Coordinates of C-alpha atoms in Angstrom, one line a residue:
M1 CA 0.0 0.0 0.0
Q2 CA 2.8 2.3 0.9
K3 CA 4.4 1.6 -2.5
S4 CA 1.3 2.7 -4.4
L5 CA 1.0 5.8 -2.3
Y6 CA 4.6 6.8 -3.2
T7 CA 3.8 6.0 -6.8
I8 CA 0.8 8.3 -6.9
I9 CA 2.8 11.1 -5.2
F10 CA 5.7 10.6 -7.7
L11 CA 3.3 10.7 -10.7
A12 CA 1.7 13.9 -9.3
I13 CA 5.0 15.6 -8.9
L14 CA 6.2 14.4 -12.3
S15 CA 3.0 15.6 -14.1
S16 CA 3.1 19.1 -12.5
A17 CA 6.8 19.4 -13.3
C18 CA 6.1 18.7 -17.0
S19 CA 3.3 21.3 -17.3
K20 CA 3.9 24.8 -18.6
P21 CA 4.4 27.3 -15.9
A22 CA 2.0 30.2 -15.7
T23 CA 3.4 33.3 -17.1
A24 CA 3.4 36.6 -15.3
P25 CA 2.5 39.7 -17.2
D26 CA 5.4 41.4 -18.9
T27 CA 6.1 44.5 -16.8
T28 CA 9.0 45.7 -18.8
T29 CA 6.7 47.0 -21.6
P30 CA 4.6 49.8 -20.4
Q31 CA 0.9 49.4 -21.0
R32 CA -0.7 52.2 -23.0
P33 CA -4.1 53.4 -21.8
A34 CA -6.9 53.2 -24.2
P35 CA -7.2 56.4 -26.2
T36 CA -9.7 58.9 -24.9
H37 CA -11.7 61.3 -26.9
P38 CA -12.7 64.2 -24.8
S39 CA -15.0 65.5 -27.6
V40 CA -17.1 62.4 -27.6
G41 CA -20.4 63.5 -26.1
D42 CA -19.7 67.2 -26.4
T43 CA -22.6 69.2 -27.6
S44 CA -23.4 72.9 -27.9
Q45 CA -25.6 72.5 -24.9
N46 CA -22.9 71.0 -22.6
A47 CA -19.6 72.3 -24.1
L48 CA -20.3 75.9 -25.1
D49 CA -20.8 79.0 -23.0
W50 CA -24.1 79.7 -24.8
A51 CA -25.9 81.7 -22.1
G52 CA -25.9 85.4 -22.9
E53 CA -27.2 88.1 -25.3
Y54 CA -27.2 87.9 -29.1
Q55 CA -28.0 90.5 -31.7
G56 CA -28.4 90.8 -35.4
M57 CA -30.4 92.0 -38.3
I58 CA -32.5 89.3 -39.9
P59 CA -33.6 89.8 -43.6
C60 CA -37.3 90.8 -44.1
A61 CA -39.3 90.5 -47.3
S62 CA -41.7 93.4 -46.4
C63 CA -39.4 95.7 -44.4
E64 CA -35.8 97.0 -44.1
G65 CA -34.9 94.2 -41.7
I66 CA -35.8 92.6 -38.4
Q67 CA -33.6 93.9 -35.6
T68 CA -33.4 90.9 -33.3
H69 CA -32.1 90.8 -29.7
I70 CA -32.2 87.4 -27.8
I71 CA -31.3 86.8 -24.2
L72 CA -30.6 83.1 -23.3
R73 CA -30.3 82.2 -19.7
A74 CA -28.6 79.2 -18.1
D75 CA -31.9 77.9 -16.9
N76 CA -33.1 77.7 -20.6
S77 CA -35.4 80.7 -20.2
F78 CA -35.2 83.3 -23.0
E79 CA -36.4 86.7 -24.0
V80 CA -36.6 87.8 -27.7
K81 CA -37.2 91.4 -28.7
T82 CA -37.7 92.2 -32.4
I83 CA -38.3 95.4 -34.3
Y84 CA -39.5 95.4 -37.9
L85 CA -37.6 98.4 -39.3
G86 CA -39.4 100.6 -41.7
E87 CA -42.8 99.5 -40.6
N88 CA -44.5 100.4 -37.3
E89 CA -41.2 99.8 -35.5
R90 CA -43.1 98.5 -32.5
I91 CA -41.0 96.2 -30.2
Y92 CA -42.3 92.6 -30.2
K93 CA -41.4 90.6 -27.1
V94 CA -41.5 86.9 -26.6
T95 CA -40.5 85.0 -23.5
G96 CA -40.4 81.3 -22.5
T97 CA -38.2 78.3 -22.2
A98 CA -35.9 77.2 -25.0
V99 CA -36.1 73.6 -25.9
W100 CA -32.9 71.7 -26.9
D101 CA -33.1 69.1 -29.6
A102 CA -32.0 65.5 -28.8
N103 CA -28.4 66.2 -30.2
G104 CA -28.0 69.2 -28.0
R105 CA -27.1 71.5 -30.9
N106 CA -30.3 73.4 -31.8
I107 CA -32.9 75.2 -29.7
T108 CA -36.5 76.0 -30.5
L109 CA -38.1 79.1 -29.0
A110 CA -41.8 79.6 -28.1
D111 CA -42.5 81.2 -31.4
D112 CA -41.2 78.0 -33.1
T113 CA -38.1 79.7 -34.4
Q114 CA -35.1 77.4 -34.4
Y115 CA -31.4 78.3 -33.9
L116 CA -28.2 76.3 -34.3
V117 CA -26.1 77.2 -31.2
G118 CA -22.5 77.9 -32.1
E119 CA -19.5 79.4 -30.5
N120 CA -20.6 83.0 -29.6
Q121 CA -23.4 82.9 -32.2
L122 CA -26.9 81.8 -33.0
I123 CA -27.7 80.8 -36.5
M124 CA -31.4 81.0 -37.4
L125 CA -32.7 77.9 -39.1
G126 CA -35.5 77.5 -41.7
R127 CA -38.9 76.1 -40.8
D128 CA -37.5 72.7 -41.8
G129 CA -34.8 72.9 -39.2
K130 CA -32.0 73.2 -41.7
R131 CA -29.5 76.0 -42.3
I132 CA -30.6 78.8 -44.6
T133 CA -28.5 78.9 -47.7
G134 CA -28.0 81.4 -50.5
E135 CA -26.6 84.9 -50.7
L136 CA -28.4 86.1 -47.6
A137 CA -27.4 83.2 -45.4
E138 CA -24.8 85.2 -43.5
H139 CA -27.5 87.6 -42.4
Y140 CA -29.3 84.9 -40.4
V141 CA -26.4 84.9 -37.8
L142 CA -26.8 86.6 -34.5
K143 CA -23.6 87.5 -32.7
K144 CA -23.1 87.2 -28.9
T145 CA -22.7 90.7 -27.4
A146 CA -22.7 89.9 -23.6
Q147 CA -22.5 87.1 -21.1

């Protein structure tokens, strides 16, 4: 019985000596961290300092232009004042809460006007939500004037 016990122990030692040893990770080669992309997930809503005052002159088919002044606040409330130059020149005022689109790039105001929010500018969009093109396109940009 003792002989068979020694035989089993001998075979166990022999089989473990023949197996490949576990390898430790190579610590001489530095491991590079996975690349990070800080811009992933950045939107106009969360990456730009968009709150503030914007002004510009929007083209008008029946007047000299629409003087536009928009105040956007950090709580998404807004105030828009417009004057139709060359007409009655009455100040029209609209207030409410700006609604961001799912991509965090565009806002829609209470009067259903939409703007692409850019760095220190608002770009008025057409009724279809797309940028206005053509020779007057640059006139649909409101510039930020104050924080």
